[in-house]
Amino acid sequence: MSAPTTDAPFLTEPDADAADLASATRQTSVYVYEAPLRIWHWVNAAAILVLCLTGYLIGSPPPTMIIDEATHQFVFGYIRFAHFAAGWVLVVGFLGRIYWAIFGNHHARQLFYLPIFNGRWWKEVWFEIKWYLFLERAPKKYVGHNPLAQLAMFFFITLGVSFMIVTGLALYSEGLGQDSTLYKMFGWVFTMVGGNSHVVHTIHHLGMWWIIIFMIIHIYVAIREDIMSRQSIVSTMISGHRTFKDDRPD
Amino acid sequence: MSQIETFYDVMRRQGITRRSFLKYCSLTASALGLGPAFVPKIAHAMETKPRTPVIWVNGLECTCCSESFIRGSHPLAKDVVLSMISLDYSHTLMAAAGHAAEAALEDTIEKYKGNYILAVEGNPPLNEDGMYCIVGGKPFVEQLRHAAKDAKAVISWGACASYGCVQAAKPNPTQATPVHKVITDKPIIKVPGCPPIAEVMTGVITYMLTFDRLPELDRQGRPAMFYGQRIHDKCYRRPHFDAGQFVEQWDDENARKGYCLYKVGCKGPTTYNACSTVRWNEGTSFPIQSGHGCIGCSEDGFWDQGSFYDRVTDLTQFGVEANADQVGMAAAGVVGGGVALHAAVSALKAAQKKSQDTVSQSEEV
């Protein structure tokens, strides 16, 4: 835990009243998300945005543009290039994220496991569900992800992104050819779906919507929690510090 | 065992000149992706090795594989390879019929035990004990098992034998089953396609004769030399794909100009076959060249992959006709609506709590 903010600067601050000063001296923050993790979050977010946009266009290409002879025009090629480039950023980022789960602080590990044998954790999941169903008056304080968020992150991001990486690299390896190393690594994906690559395209496409649904929920909940919960959310992914709005326990 | 003729003997007997024979060898070498150094090897094998007996059986099928085969671009394919096969057993092509034909089959099995190649066109239906396909008074599946027992290797001709094709499409009432799911103890080469390209078929047989082994197979058991690349990888319309120049409607100007057929459902990007290189009918053309998208006929379950004319095809799993985008958009719409509703209730709740807090604060005062 970092030291509480000193109250010295506030003494001359005309905008701060006594209550503000009392609150400011009490407020504490915990350094939760270290720099590599925060960088990953935003790089990953940007990559996913590019991947969704270009991925959609690869399935449903924009109207034909006749700028020049085909030899000198590379519109669809650039769309696919952006998709592949962002895909590699996502892959390398995800590997880096796994590395940081091992070598970073313990908060960095939350994304990769679910304490499913912990009864208290399940109780907290249930509490969070009730909070979102407006059945609890006040939320609890959490340093890391709340248990429900951890559950969602695990299924949407850890499993979802892994699924997209595996199916995506399999499809990419087809372009490199069957004798490529990547095809040797991921060719089993085609066997698993019965052999037809078209099926892999379809499930990869469905996976995009899985990620888009996550984006909708994630952005909404992050902003809502930032306003309504008792701790910072959005700024935590920028500064790394989780600050709390009150000093009540729990 | 009596001396079996070589391919070359048969060819010469049929009046084929040595010059034509050597031309066939070089054509085959290039079709197999082999260098010129292999031409004499192929010629040598054809001259010296006893020809490989082939038994050709037909299950549930349409005979398009046989039709393709007899249209091999080089006359030798049909004159020689074919006539040799018909000497043994092939419903469509042999002269014998009825009991005589079935006796010929038994003869060949007996005579070349463990040395013949079993070529299967079509597949066995397993429902009702295989009664949906009867050959010589018995279910085809019995003939298939019987003939496969002593075969050196099995060739699955076409999409039927390889994957099931149309008769195995959902709901597959006869339970038509691809060969490799019935015969599990023999090496099997799949030569899919509906039908496969004639040169691919003769190429596979020639390779097996020349090198005395199966060609290199890919992950799915197809000869890698012909099925190692997608139609898309070697398509002459590929530059239009990369440029983003597509046929939007079947009768538009872009169709006339020969732009890419991706948007009208061409399955070239997901289909492994040699059509865009070897082509059809003596190298004349192939579907995309004649203006129609690839339908993916050499891929597993191509009848169950939705429309031939959509890029993003309908998912059959959901019981409704909707593609990945429609399903995804509907799901995202429901979630988005839920989020909006949740946000509205949250705001109301927050306002309510605030007013209550204000009331309780004023009461305290």
Coordinates of C-alpha atoms in Angstrom, one line a residue:
Chain A
M1 CA 0.0 0.0 0.0
S2 CA 1.2 3.4 -0.8
A3 CA 1.3 6.1 1.8
P4 CA -1.9 8.2 2.3
T5 CA -1.8 11.5 0.5
T6 CA -0.3 14.2 2.7
D7 CA -2.7 16.9 3.6
A8 CA -0.2 19.7 3.2
P9 CA -1.2 20.9 -0.3
F10 CA -4.8 21.0 0.7
L11 CA -4.4 23.6 3.5
T12 CA -4.0 26.4 1.0
E13 CA -6.6 25.0 -1.3
P14 CA -9.7 27.3 -1.2
D15 CA -11.9 24.7 -2.9
A16 CA -11.4 22.1 -0.1
D17 CA -13.6 22.3 2.9
A18 CA -13.0 20.5 6.2
A19 CA -14.8 17.3 5.1
D20 CA -12.7 17.1 1.9
L21 CA -9.6 17.4 3.9
A22 CA -10.7 14.7 6.3
S23 CA -11.5 12.5 3.5
A24 CA -8.3 13.2 1.7
T25 CA -6.2 12.2 4.6
R26 CA -8.1 9.0 5.0
Q27 CA -8.1 7.9 1.4
T28 CA -5.8 5.2 0.5
S29 CA -4.8 3.5 -2.7
V30 CA -3.4 0.2 -3.6
Y31 CA -1.0 -0.3 -6.6
V32 CA -2.8 -3.1 -8.4
Y33 CA -2.0 -3.0 -12.1
E34 CA 1.7 -2.7 -12.9
A35 CA 2.9 -0.9 -16.0
P36 CA 3.3 -3.9 -18.3
L37 CA -0.2 -5.0 -17.5
R38 CA -1.7 -1.6 -18.2
I39 CA 0.2 -1.3 -21.5
W40 CA -1.0 -4.7 -22.5
H41 CA -4.6 -3.8 -21.7
W42 CA -4.6 -0.8 -24.0
V43 CA -2.6 -2.4 -26.8
N44 CA -4.9 -5.4 -26.6
A45 CA -7.9 -3.2 -26.7
A46 CA -6.6 -1.4 -29.8
A47 CA -5.7 -4.7 -31.5
I48 CA -9.2 -6.1 -30.8
L49 CA -10.8 -3.0 -32.2
V50 CA -8.8 -3.2 -35.4
L51 CA -9.4 -7.0 -35.6
C52 CA -13.1 -6.7 -35.2
L53 CA -13.4 -3.9 -37.9
T54 CA -11.1 -5.6 -40.4
G55 CA -12.5 -9.0 -39.6
Y56 CA -16.0 -8.0 -40.3
L57 CA -14.9 -6.5 -43.6
I58 CA -13.0 -9.7 -44.5
G59 CA -16.3 -11.6 -44.2
S60 CA -18.3 -8.8 -45.9
P61 CA -16.0 -6.8 -48.1
P62 CA -16.7 -3.2 -48.8
P63 CA -18.2 -2.3 -52.2
T64 CA -15.9 -2.8 -55.2
M65 CA -13.5 0.1 -55.8
I66 CA -12.1 0.5 -59.2
I67 CA -9.2 2.9 -58.6
D68 CA -6.8 1.3 -61.0
E69 CA -5.9 -2.0 -62.6
A70 CA -5.8 -4.9 -60.1
T71 CA -2.0 -4.9 -60.4
H72 CA -1.8 -1.5 -58.8
Q73 CA -4.6 -1.7 -56.4
F74 CA -4.4 -3.5 -53.0
V75 CA -7.5 -2.4 -51.0
F76 CA -8.6 -5.8 -49.8
G77 CA -5.0 -6.8 -49.4
Y78 CA -4.5 -3.9 -46.9
I79 CA -7.6 -4.8 -45.0
R80 CA -6.3 -8.3 -44.6
F81 CA -2.8 -7.1 -43.8
A82 CA -4.2 -4.9 -41.0
H83 CA -6.1 -7.9 -39.7
F84 CA -3.0 -10.1 -39.7
A85 CA -0.8 -7.4 -38.2
A86 CA -3.2 -6.7 -35.4
G87 CA -3.6 -10.4 -34.9
W88 CA 0.1 -10.8 -34.3
V89 CA 0.1 -7.9 -31.9
L90 CA -2.7 -9.7 -30.0
V91 CA -0.8 -13.0 -30.0
V92 CA 2.5 -11.5 -28.9
G93 CA 0.6 -9.3 -26.3
F94 CA -1.2 -12.4 -25.0
L95 CA 2.1 -14.3 -24.6
G96 CA 3.5 -11.3 -22.8
R97 CA 0.5 -11.2 -20.6
I98 CA 1.0 -14.9 -19.7
Y99 CA 4.7 -14.1 -18.9
W100 CA 3.5 -11.2 -16.6
A101 CA 1.0 -13.5 -14.9
I102 CA 4.0 -15.5 -13.8
F103 CA 6.5 -12.8 -13.0
G104 CA 4.2 -9.9 -12.1
N105 CA 2.4 -9.3 -8.9
H106 CA -0.4 -11.6 -7.7
H107 CA -3.2 -9.4 -9.2
A108 CA -1.8 -10.3 -12.6
R109 CA -2.7 -13.9 -12.1
Q110 CA -6.4 -13.3 -11.6
L111 CA -7.1 -13.5 -15.3
F112 CA -5.9 -17.1 -15.6
Y113 CA -7.6 -19.1 -12.9
L114 CA -10.9 -19.4 -11.1
P115 CA -10.9 -20.4 -7.4
I116 CA -13.9 -22.7 -8.0
F117 CA -13.2 -24.7 -4.9
N118 CA -13.4 -21.7 -2.7
G119 CA -16.8 -21.4 -1.2
R120 CA -16.3 -17.9 -0.1
W121 CA -15.5 -16.9 -3.7
W122 CA -18.7 -18.3 -4.9
K123 CA -20.6 -16.5 -2.2
E124 CA -19.0 -13.3 -3.4
V125 CA -20.0 -14.1 -7.0
W126 CA -23.5 -14.5 -5.8
F127 CA -23.3 -11.2 -3.9
E128 CA -22.1 -9.4 -7.1
I129 CA -24.9 -10.9 -9.1
K130 CA -27.4 -9.6 -6.5
W131 CA -25.7 -6.2 -6.7
Y132 CA -26.2 -6.1 -10.4
L133 CA -29.8 -7.2 -10.0
F134 CA -30.3 -4.2 -7.6
L135 CA -30.9 -6.6 -4.7
E136 CA -28.1 -5.2 -2.6
R137 CA -28.0 -1.6 -1.5
A138 CA -24.3 -1.1 -1.4
P139 CA -21.4 -2.8 -3.3
K140 CA -18.3 -4.2 -1.7
K141 CA -14.8 -3.0 -2.0
Y142 CA -12.4 -5.1 -4.1
V143 CA -8.7 -4.5 -4.7
G144 CA -8.5 -6.6 -7.8
H145 CA -11.4 -7.8 -10.0
N146 CA -14.5 -8.6 -8.2
P147 CA -15.4 -12.3 -8.4
L148 CA -18.1 -11.9 -11.0
A149 CA -15.7 -9.7 -13.1
Q150 CA -13.0 -12.4 -12.7
L151 CA -15.5 -15.0 -14.0
A152 CA -16.4 -12.9 -17.0
M153 CA -12.8 -12.0 -17.8
F154 CA -11.9 -15.7 -17.7
F155 CA -14.6 -16.8 -20.1
F156 CA -14.6 -13.8 -22.4
I157 CA -10.9 -12.9 -22.5
T158 CA -8.8 -15.8 -21.3
L159 CA -10.8 -18.4 -23.1
G160 CA -12.3 -16.1 -25.8
V161 CA -9.0 -14.6 -26.9
S162 CA -7.3 -18.0 -26.7
F163 CA -10.0 -19.4 -29.0
M164 CA -9.6 -16.5 -31.4
I165 CA -5.8 -16.9 -31.4
V166 CA -5.9 -20.6 -32.1
T167 CA -8.5 -20.5 -34.8
G168 CA -7.0 -17.3 -36.2
L169 CA -3.5 -18.7 -36.4
A170 CA -4.9 -21.9 -38.0
L171 CA -6.6 -19.8 -40.7
Y172 CA -3.5 -17.7 -41.2
S173 CA -1.3 -20.8 -41.5
E174 CA -3.4 -22.0 -44.5
G175 CA -2.1 -18.9 -46.3
L176 CA 1.5 -19.8 -45.4
G177 CA 1.0 -23.3 -46.8
Q178 CA 0.6 -26.8 -45.4
D179 CA 4.3 -27.3 -45.1
S180 CA 4.7 -24.2 -42.9
T181 CA 5.6 -24.5 -39.2
L182 CA 2.5 -22.7 -38.2
Y183 CA 0.3 -25.1 -40.1
K184 CA 2.1 -28.0 -38.4
M185 CA 1.3 -26.4 -35.1
F186 CA -2.3 -25.5 -35.7
G187 CA -3.5 -27.9 -38.5
W188 CA -5.2 -29.9 -35.8
V189 CA -7.8 -27.2 -35.6
F190 CA -9.2 -28.3 -39.0
T191 CA -9.3 -31.9 -38.0
M192 CA -11.2 -31.0 -34.9
V193 CA -14.0 -29.4 -36.9
G194 CA -14.2 -32.3 -39.3
G195 CA -11.7 -31.1 -41.9
N196 CA -13.5 -28.2 -43.7
S197 CA -11.7 -24.9 -43.3
H198 CA -15.0 -23.1 -44.0
V199 CA -16.2 -24.3 -40.5
V200 CA -13.2 -22.7 -38.9
H201 CA -14.0 -19.4 -40.7
T202 CA -17.5 -19.6 -39.4
I203 CA -16.6 -20.2 -35.7
H204 CA -13.9 -17.6 -35.9
H205 CA -16.5 -15.2 -37.1
L206 CA -18.8 -16.2 -34.2
G207 CA -15.9 -15.7 -31.8
M208 CA -15.7 -12.1 -33.0
W209 CA -19.3 -11.5 -31.8
W210 CA -18.4 -13.2 -28.5
I211 CA -15.6 -10.6 -28.1
I212 CA -17.9 -7.7 -29.2
I213 CA -20.5 -8.7 -26.6
F214 CA -17.7 -8.7 -24.0
M215 CA -16.7 -5.2 -25.1
I216 CA -20.2 -3.9 -24.7
I217 CA -20.5 -5.3 -21.2
H218 CA -17.0 -4.5 -20.2
I219 CA -17.1 -0.8 -21.1
Y220 CA -20.6 -0.4 -19.6
V221 CA -19.7 -2.1 -16.3
A222 CA -16.3 -0.3 -16.0
I223 CA -18.0 3.1 -16.3
R224 CA -20.9 2.1 -14.1
E225 CA -18.6 0.8 -11.4
D226 CA -16.5 3.9 -11.6
I227 CA -19.5 6.0 -10.7
M228 CA -21.5 3.7 -8.4
S229 CA -19.0 1.4 -6.7
R230 CA -16.7 2.3 -3.8
Q231 CA -13.5 2.2 -5.7
S232 CA -11.8 3.6 -8.8
I233 CA -12.1 1.5 -12.0
V234 CA -11.3 3.3 -15.2
S235 CA -8.4 5.4 -13.8
T236 CA -6.9 2.3 -12.2
M237 CA -6.2 0.9 -15.7
I238 CA -4.4 4.2 -16.4
S239 CA -2.5 4.9 -13.2
G240 CA -2.4 1.4 -11.8
H241 CA -3.7 2.6 -8.4
R242 CA -6.9 1.5 -6.9
T243 CA -8.3 4.2 -4.8
F244 CA -11.2 3.8 -2.4
K245 CA -14.0 6.3 -1.9
D246 CA -14.6 5.5 1.8
D247 CA -12.8 3.9 4.7
R248 CA -15.6 1.6 5.8
P249 CA -14.3 -2.0 6.0
D250 CA -15.4 -4.7 3.6
Chain B
M1 CA 1.8 -66.9 -60.3
S2 CA 1.6 -66.4 -64.0
Q3 CA 3.6 -63.5 -65.5
I4 CA 1.6 -60.3 -65.3
E5 CA 2.0 -57.9 -68.2
T6 CA 3.6 -54.5 -67.6
F7 CA 1.9 -51.3 -68.4
Y8 CA 4.2 -50.9 -71.3
D9 CA 3.3 -54.3 -72.8
V10 CA -0.3 -53.4 -72.6
M11 CA 0.3 -50.0 -74.2
R12 CA 2.2 -51.5 -77.1
R13 CA -0.4 -54.1 -77.6
Q14 CA -2.9 -51.3 -77.9
G15 CA -0.9 -49.8 -80.7
I16 CA 0.6 -46.9 -78.8
T17 CA 3.9 -45.7 -80.0
R18 CA 7.0 -45.4 -77.8
R19 CA 7.0 -41.7 -78.5
S20 CA 3.4 -41.3 -77.1
F21 CA 4.4 -43.4 -74.2
L22 CA 7.3 -41.2 -73.3
K23 CA 5.1 -38.1 -73.7
Y24 CA 2.7 -39.7 -71.2
C25 CA 5.6 -40.2 -68.8
S26 CA 6.7 -36.6 -68.9
L27 CA 3.1 -35.3 -68.6
T28 CA 2.6 -37.5 -65.6
A29 CA 5.9 -36.4 -64.1
S30 CA 5.0 -32.8 -64.3
A31 CA 1.5 -33.4 -63.0
L32 CA 3.0 -35.1 -60.0
G33 CA 5.3 -32.1 -59.5
L34 CA 8.4 -34.1 -60.2
G35 CA 11.5 -32.9 -62.1
P36 CA 12.5 -34.1 -65.6
A37 CA 14.9 -36.6 -64.0
F38 CA 11.9 -38.6 -62.9
V39 CA 10.6 -39.1 -66.5
P40 CA 12.9 -42.1 -67.2
K41 CA 12.1 -43.5 -63.7
I42 CA 8.4 -43.5 -64.6
A43 CA 9.1 -45.0 -68.0
H44 CA 11.3 -47.6 -66.4
A45 CA 8.7 -48.5 -63.9
M46 CA 6.0 -48.8 -66.6
E47 CA 8.3 -50.9 -68.7
T48 CA 9.4 -53.4 -66.1
K49 CA 6.9 -53.6 -63.2
P50 CA 4.0 -55.9 -63.5
R51 CA 0.9 -53.7 -63.7
T52 CA -1.0 -53.3 -60.5
P53 CA -4.4 -55.0 -60.6
V54 CA -7.2 -52.7 -59.6
I55 CA -10.6 -53.7 -58.5
W56 CA -13.1 -50.8 -58.9
V57 CA -16.2 -51.1 -56.8
N58 CA -19.2 -48.8 -56.9
G59 CA -21.5 -48.0 -53.9
L60 CA -23.9 -45.1 -53.5
E61 CA -22.6 -42.8 -56.2
C62 CA -23.5 -41.1 -59.5
T63 CA -20.6 -42.5 -61.6
C64 CA -19.2 -39.0 -62.2
C65 CA -15.8 -40.2 -61.0
S66 CA -15.7 -42.9 -63.7
E67 CA -17.0 -40.3 -66.2
S68 CA -14.2 -38.0 -65.2
F69 CA -11.6 -40.8 -65.3
I70 CA -12.3 -41.8 -68.9
R71 CA -11.9 -38.2 -70.0
G72 CA -8.3 -38.1 -69.0
S73 CA -6.5 -35.5 -71.0
H74 CA -4.0 -37.9 -72.4
P75 CA -5.4 -40.7 -74.5
L76 CA -3.2 -43.2 -72.7
A77 CA -5.1 -42.7 -69.5
K78 CA -8.2 -44.0 -70.9
D79 CA -6.8 -46.5 -73.4
V80 CA -4.3 -48.1 -71.1
V81 CA -4.9 -47.5 -67.4
L82 CA -8.6 -47.8 -68.0
S83 CA -8.6 -50.9 -70.1
M84 CA -6.4 -52.6 -67.6
I85 CA -8.8 -51.8 -64.8
S86 CA -11.8 -53.0 -66.8
L87 CA -10.0 -56.3 -67.3
D88 CA -10.4 -56.9 -63.6
Y89 CA -13.6 -55.5 -62.2
S90 CA -15.5 -52.3 -62.7
H91 CA -19.3 -52.2 -63.0
T92 CA -19.4 -49.4 -65.5
L93 CA -16.7 -50.5 -67.8
M94 CA -16.2 -54.2 -67.8
A95 CA -17.8 -56.4 -70.5
A96 CA -19.0 -59.1 -68.1
A97 CA -22.3 -58.8 -66.3
G98 CA -24.3 -60.7 -63.7
H99 CA -22.8 -63.9 -62.2
A100 CA -19.8 -63.7 -64.6
A101 CA -18.9 -60.3 -63.3
E102 CA -19.1 -61.4 -59.7
A103 CA -17.0 -64.4 -60.5
A104 CA -14.4 -62.1 -62.1
L105 CA -14.2 -60.2 -58.8
E106 CA -13.7 -63.4 -56.8
D107 CA -11.1 -64.4 -59.3
T108 CA -9.1 -61.2 -59.0
I109 CA -9.2 -61.2 -55.2
E110 CA -8.0 -64.8 -55.2
K111 CA -5.3 -64.4 -57.8
Y112 CA -3.8 -61.2 -56.5
K113 CA -4.4 -61.6 -52.8
G114 CA -2.7 -58.7 -50.9
N115 CA -1.4 -57.2 -54.1
Y116 CA -4.3 -55.4 -55.7
I117 CA -5.6 -51.9 -55.2
L118 CA -9.2 -51.5 -54.2
A119 CA -10.7 -48.4 -55.8
V120 CA -14.0 -47.4 -54.3
E121 CA -16.4 -45.1 -56.0
G122 CA -19.3 -44.1 -53.8
N123 CA -19.9 -45.2 -50.2
P124 CA -21.8 -47.8 -48.3
P125 CA -25.1 -46.8 -46.6
L126 CA -25.2 -48.5 -43.2
N127 CA -28.8 -48.0 -42.2
E128 CA -31.2 -51.0 -42.4
D129 CA -28.1 -53.3 -42.5
G130 CA -26.9 -51.7 -45.7
M131 CA -30.1 -52.5 -47.7
Y132 CA -30.1 -49.1 -49.4
C133 CA -27.4 -50.2 -51.8
I134 CA -27.5 -53.7 -53.2
V135 CA -24.8 -55.2 -55.4
G136 CA -25.1 -58.7 -56.8
G137 CA -28.0 -59.4 -54.3
K138 CA -26.0 -58.4 -51.2
P139 CA -25.6 -55.1 -49.4
F140 CA -22.7 -53.1 -50.9
V141 CA -21.0 -52.8 -47.5
E142 CA -20.5 -56.6 -47.5
Q143 CA -18.8 -56.5 -50.9
L144 CA -16.7 -53.5 -49.7
R145 CA -15.5 -55.3 -46.6
H146 CA -14.9 -58.5 -48.6
A147 CA -12.8 -56.8 -51.3
A148 CA -10.9 -54.7 -48.8
K149 CA -9.8 -57.6 -46.8
D150 CA -7.0 -58.7 -49.1
A151 CA -6.3 -55.3 -50.8
K152 CA -2.9 -53.7 -50.6
A153 CA -4.4 -50.2 -50.4
V154 CA -7.7 -48.5 -50.8
I155 CA -8.3 -45.5 -53.0
S156 CA -11.4 -43.5 -52.1
W157 CA -12.5 -41.9 -55.4
G158 CA -14.5 -38.7 -55.1
A159 CA -16.3 -36.9 -52.4
C160 CA -18.7 -39.9 -51.8
A161 CA -16.0 -42.4 -50.8
S162 CA -13.9 -39.7 -49.1
Y163 CA -16.5 -37.8 -47.1
G164 CA -20.0 -39.0 -47.9
C165 CA -21.1 -36.2 -50.4
V166 CA -24.7 -35.5 -51.1
Q167 CA -26.1 -38.8 -49.9
A168 CA -24.5 -38.2 -46.5
A169 CA -25.7 -34.6 -46.3
K170 CA -28.0 -33.9 -43.4
P171 CA -30.2 -35.7 -42.3
N172 CA -28.5 -38.6 -44.1
P173 CA -31.4 -41.0 -44.0
T174 CA -29.5 -44.0 -45.4
Q175 CA -26.6 -43.4 -43.0
A176 CA -24.2 -43.2 -46.0
T177 CA -20.7 -43.5 -44.5
P178 CA -17.3 -42.7 -46.0
V179 CA -15.0 -45.6 -46.7
H180 CA -12.4 -44.8 -44.1
K181 CA -15.1 -45.2 -41.3
V182 CA -15.9 -48.7 -42.5
I183 CA -12.5 -50.0 -43.5
T184 CA -10.1 -49.1 -40.7
D185 CA -7.2 -51.5 -41.1
K186 CA -5.9 -50.6 -44.6
P187 CA -4.0 -47.6 -45.9
I188 CA -6.6 -45.3 -47.6
I189 CA -5.9 -42.5 -50.0
K190 CA -8.7 -40.0 -50.4
V191 CA -9.1 -38.4 -53.8
P192 CA -12.0 -36.1 -53.1
G193 CA -13.9 -34.0 -55.6
C194 CA -17.3 -34.3 -57.2
P195 CA -15.8 -35.7 -59.4
P196 CA -12.0 -35.6 -58.9
I197 CA -9.9 -34.3 -61.9
A198 CA -9.0 -37.1 -64.3
E199 CA -5.3 -36.2 -64.3
V200 CA -5.3 -36.4 -60.5
M201 CA -6.8 -39.8 -60.6
T202 CA -4.4 -41.2 -63.2
G203 CA -1.6 -39.4 -61.5
V204 CA -2.3 -41.1 -58.2
I205 CA -2.3 -44.5 -59.8
T206 CA 0.9 -43.8 -61.8
Y207 CA 2.7 -42.6 -58.7
M208 CA 1.8 -45.8 -56.8
L209 CA 3.0 -47.9 -59.7
T210 CA 6.3 -46.0 -60.2
F211 CA 7.3 -45.7 -56.6
D212 CA 5.6 -48.7 -55.1
R213 CA 4.2 -46.7 -52.3
L214 CA 1.4 -44.3 -51.5
P215 CA 2.0 -40.7 -52.4
E216 CA 2.6 -38.3 -49.6
L217 CA -0.7 -37.6 -47.9
D218 CA -1.9 -34.5 -46.1
R219 CA -3.5 -34.3 -42.7
Q220 CA -6.8 -35.6 -44.1
G221 CA -5.3 -38.4 -46.1
R222 CA -5.4 -36.7 -49.5
P223 CA -2.3 -36.8 -51.9
A224 CA -0.5 -33.6 -50.9
M225 CA 0.8 -33.0 -54.5
F226 CA -2.7 -32.3 -55.7
Y227 CA -4.5 -31.2 -52.5
G228 CA -1.7 -29.3 -50.9
Q229 CA -3.0 -25.9 -51.9
R230 CA -6.3 -24.1 -52.1
I231 CA -8.0 -23.1 -55.3
H232 CA -7.6 -19.5 -54.1
D233 CA -3.8 -19.8 -53.8
K234 CA -3.4 -20.3 -57.5
C235 CA -6.5 -18.7 -58.8
Y236 CA -5.9 -16.4 -61.8
R237 CA -8.5 -14.0 -60.4
R238 CA -6.6 -13.6 -57.2
P239 CA -5.3 -10.1 -58.1
H240 CA -8.9 -8.9 -58.1
F241 CA -9.4 -10.4 -54.7
D242 CA -6.4 -8.5 -53.3
A243 CA -7.5 -5.3 -55.1
G244 CA -11.0 -5.6 -53.6
Q245 CA -12.6 -5.9 -57.0
F246 CA -15.5 -8.3 -56.7
V247 CA -18.5 -9.5 -58.7
E248 CA -21.4 -8.0 -56.7
Q249 CA -24.3 -9.4 -58.8
W250 CA -24.2 -12.2 -61.4
D251 CA -25.2 -9.9 -64.2
D252 CA -23.1 -6.9 -63.4
E253 CA -20.2 -5.3 -65.3
N254 CA -17.7 -6.8 -62.8
A255 CA -18.9 -10.3 -63.7
R256 CA -18.3 -9.6 -67.3
K257 CA -14.8 -8.3 -66.5
G258 CA -14.0 -11.5 -64.7
Y259 CA -13.5 -10.0 -61.2
C260 CA -13.2 -12.1 -58.0
L261 CA -16.2 -14.2 -57.1
Y262 CA -15.6 -14.1 -53.3
K263 CA -18.6 -12.0 -52.5
V264 CA -21.0 -14.3 -54.4
G265 CA -19.9 -17.2 -52.4
C266 CA -16.8 -18.7 -54.1
K267 CA -15.4 -21.4 -51.8
G268 CA -12.0 -21.2 -53.4
P269 CA -10.4 -19.8 -50.2
T270 CA -11.4 -22.9 -48.2
T271 CA -11.1 -25.6 -50.9
Y272 CA -8.0 -27.8 -51.4
N273 CA -7.8 -29.0 -54.9
A274 CA -5.8 -28.7 -58.2
C275 CA -8.6 -27.1 -60.3
S276 CA -6.9 -23.8 -60.7
T277 CA -3.6 -25.4 -61.8
V278 CA -4.4 -28.6 -63.6
R279 CA -7.9 -27.5 -64.7
W280 CA -10.5 -29.6 -66.5
N281 CA -11.1 -31.1 -69.9
E282 CA -7.6 -31.2 -71.1
G283 CA -6.7 -28.1 -69.2
T284 CA -9.4 -26.1 -70.9
S285 CA -11.1 -24.4 -68.0
F286 CA -12.4 -24.7 -64.4
P287 CA -15.5 -23.4 -62.7
I288 CA -14.1 -20.0 -61.7
Q289 CA -12.7 -19.5 -65.2
S290 CA -16.2 -20.0 -66.6
G291 CA -17.6 -17.5 -64.3
H292 CA -19.0 -19.5 -61.4
G293 CA -17.6 -19.6 -57.9
C294 CA -16.0 -22.8 -56.6
I295 CA -18.6 -24.8 -54.6
G296 CA -15.9 -26.6 -52.5
C297 CA -16.9 -30.0 -53.8
S298 CA -13.7 -31.6 -52.6
E299 CA -14.2 -30.5 -49.0
D300 CA -15.7 -32.5 -46.2
G301 CA -19.4 -32.0 -45.9
F302 CA -19.6 -29.4 -48.6
W303 CA -23.4 -29.8 -49.0
D304 CA -23.9 -28.9 -45.3
Q305 CA -22.0 -25.6 -45.4
G306 CA -24.9 -23.4 -46.4
S307 CA -25.5 -21.7 -49.7
F308 CA -23.0 -21.9 -52.6
Y309 CA -23.7 -18.2 -53.2
D310 CA -22.9 -16.7 -49.7
R311 CA -19.6 -15.8 -48.3
V312 CA -20.8 -15.8 -44.7
T313 CA -23.0 -18.9 -44.8
D314 CA -26.0 -19.8 -42.7
L315 CA -25.5 -21.8 -39.5
T316 CA -27.8 -24.8 -39.4
Q317 CA -27.2 -25.5 -35.7
F318 CA -29.6 -22.8 -34.6
G319 CA -32.7 -24.2 -36.2
V320 CA -33.2 -21.0 -38.1
E321 CA -31.6 -19.7 -41.3
A322 CA -29.2 -17.1 -40.0
N323 CA -25.5 -16.6 -40.5
A324 CA -22.8 -15.8 -38.0
D325 CA -23.3 -12.0 -38.4
Q326 CA -27.1 -12.2 -37.9
V327 CA -26.7 -14.5 -34.9
G328 CA -23.9 -12.2 -33.5
M329 CA -25.8 -9.0 -34.2
A330 CA -28.9 -10.3 -32.5
A331 CA -26.9 -11.4 -29.5
A332 CA -25.1 -8.1 -29.3
G333 CA -28.4 -6.3 -29.7
V334 CA -29.9 -8.1 -26.8
V335 CA -26.9 -7.5 -24.7
G336 CA -26.8 -3.8 -25.8
G337 CA -30.5 -3.4 -25.0
G338 CA -29.9 -5.1 -21.6
V339 CA -27.1 -2.8 -20.9
A340 CA -29.1 0.3 -21.7
L341 CA -32.0 -0.9 -19.5
H342 CA -29.6 -1.7 -16.7
A343 CA -28.0 1.7 -17.0
A344 CA -31.4 3.4 -16.8
V345 CA -32.4 1.4 -13.7
S346 CA -29.0 2.1 -12.2
A347 CA -29.5 5.8 -12.7
L348 CA -33.0 5.7 -11.2
K349 CA -31.8 3.7 -8.2
A350 CA -28.9 6.1 -7.7
A351 CA -31.3 9.1 -7.8
Q352 CA -33.7 7.4 -5.4
K353 CA -30.8 6.6 -2.9
K354 CA -29.6 10.2 -3.1
S355 CA -33.0 11.6 -2.3
Q356 CA -33.4 9.1 0.6
D357 CA -30.0 10.1 1.9
T358 CA -30.9 13.8 1.7
V359 CA -34.1 13.1 3.6
S360 CA -32.3 11.1 6.3
Q361 CA -29.6 13.8 6.5
S362 CA -32.3 16.5 6.9
E363 CA -34.0 14.3 9.5
E364 CA -30.8 14.0 11.5
V365 CA -30.5 17.8 11.5

